[in-house]
Amino acid sequence: MTPRQAEELLSHLKLKARGLDELHERVRLSGSAWTRDQLELFLLCARGVTRDSTGAFHAIAASADDDLGAAIVEAVRSFAGKPVPAAQVRARLPQHF
């Protein structure tokens, strides 16, 4: 599964809880060769994803801390691996941070 496929899957889980079989079918149709077991392991390890008593997985909506973390990662990546001072990273963060 590619990172993009994983993001789409997790976004989908924020809308509605889904069973593992349904999720595996969705991942398979997106072109992934992951097995059901691999997908289950991914979901069990993914941040913000839980399994309820019926076995369905769902993801909680991102918090402000998660949004900030994602923005920091994006800002750091924009420097293409060059070391830069924290002030320059901060300058590339969206204004609401």
XYZ file of C-alpha atoms in Angstrom:
97
model
C 0.000 0.000 0.000
C 1.350 3.391 -0.928
C 1.348 6.340 1.492
C -1.389 7.971 -0.581
C -3.560 4.852 -0.383
C -2.990 4.729 3.378
C -4.011 8.380 3.779
C -7.165 7.802 1.753
C -8.026 4.728 3.792
C -7.546 6.537 7.095
C -9.601 9.501 5.859
C -12.354 7.062 4.894
C -12.284 5.564 8.384
C -12.855 8.997 9.925
C -16.230 9.112 8.193
C -17.537 5.693 9.197
C -16.349 2.558 10.991
C -15.675 -0.366 8.658
C -14.954 -4.058 9.071
C -11.603 -5.544 8.150
C -12.994 -7.528 5.194
C -14.577 -4.421 3.694
C -11.381 -2.424 4.212
C -9.259 -5.149 2.680
C -11.497 -5.226 -0.391
C -11.211 -1.447 -0.699
C -7.409 -1.599 -0.431
C -7.241 -4.450 -2.938
C -9.389 -2.527 -5.425
C -7.089 0.476 -5.076
C -4.264 -1.666 -6.423
C -2.534 -2.786 -3.253
C -1.200 -6.328 -2.937
C -1.357 -6.240 0.866
C -2.835 -9.267 2.564
C -5.633 -9.070 5.072
C -3.123 -9.723 7.881
C -0.827 -6.937 6.710
C -3.731 -4.510 6.607
C -4.874 -5.542 10.072
C -1.383 -4.992 11.472
C -1.210 -1.578 9.814
C -4.568 -0.566 11.285
C -3.646 -1.814 14.755
C -0.464 0.285 14.640
C -1.892 3.384 12.962
C -2.214 6.407 15.188
C -5.803 7.339 15.985
C -7.315 4.077 14.720
C -9.253 1.880 17.115
C -11.231 -1.327 16.843
C -14.590 -1.495 18.574
C -16.234 -4.472 20.242
C -17.804 -5.576 16.939
C -14.396 -5.689 15.252
C -14.955 -2.601 13.124
C -12.124 -0.105 12.757
C -12.569 3.654 12.939
C -10.260 6.640 13.068
C -10.699 9.635 15.269
C -10.551 13.086 13.742
C -7.184 14.809 13.910
C -6.523 17.061 16.865
C -4.776 20.431 16.743
C -1.548 18.721 17.854
C -1.774 16.267 14.938
C -2.362 19.153 12.529
C 0.657 21.010 13.887
C 2.828 17.901 13.652
C 1.810 17.332 10.044
C 2.497 20.982 9.193
C 5.967 20.785 10.771
C 6.801 17.636 8.812
C 5.646 19.293 5.584
C 7.706 22.412 6.318
C 10.827 20.358 7.086
C 10.398 18.320 3.896
C 10.220 21.525 1.880
C 13.920 22.094 2.605
C 14.812 18.876 0.729
C 17.018 17.432 3.460
C 19.094 20.565 4.069
C 19.717 21.424 7.726
C 18.042 24.714 8.627
C 17.394 26.638 11.837
C 14.059 26.104 13.548
C 13.123 29.723 12.825
C 13.135 28.988 9.095
C 10.915 25.943 9.590
C 8.568 28.049 11.714
C 8.434 30.698 8.990
C 7.092 28.078 6.542
C 4.251 26.982 8.810
C 0.733 28.101 7.898
C -0.305 31.361 9.557
C -2.855 29.775 11.906
C -0.002 28.092 13.785
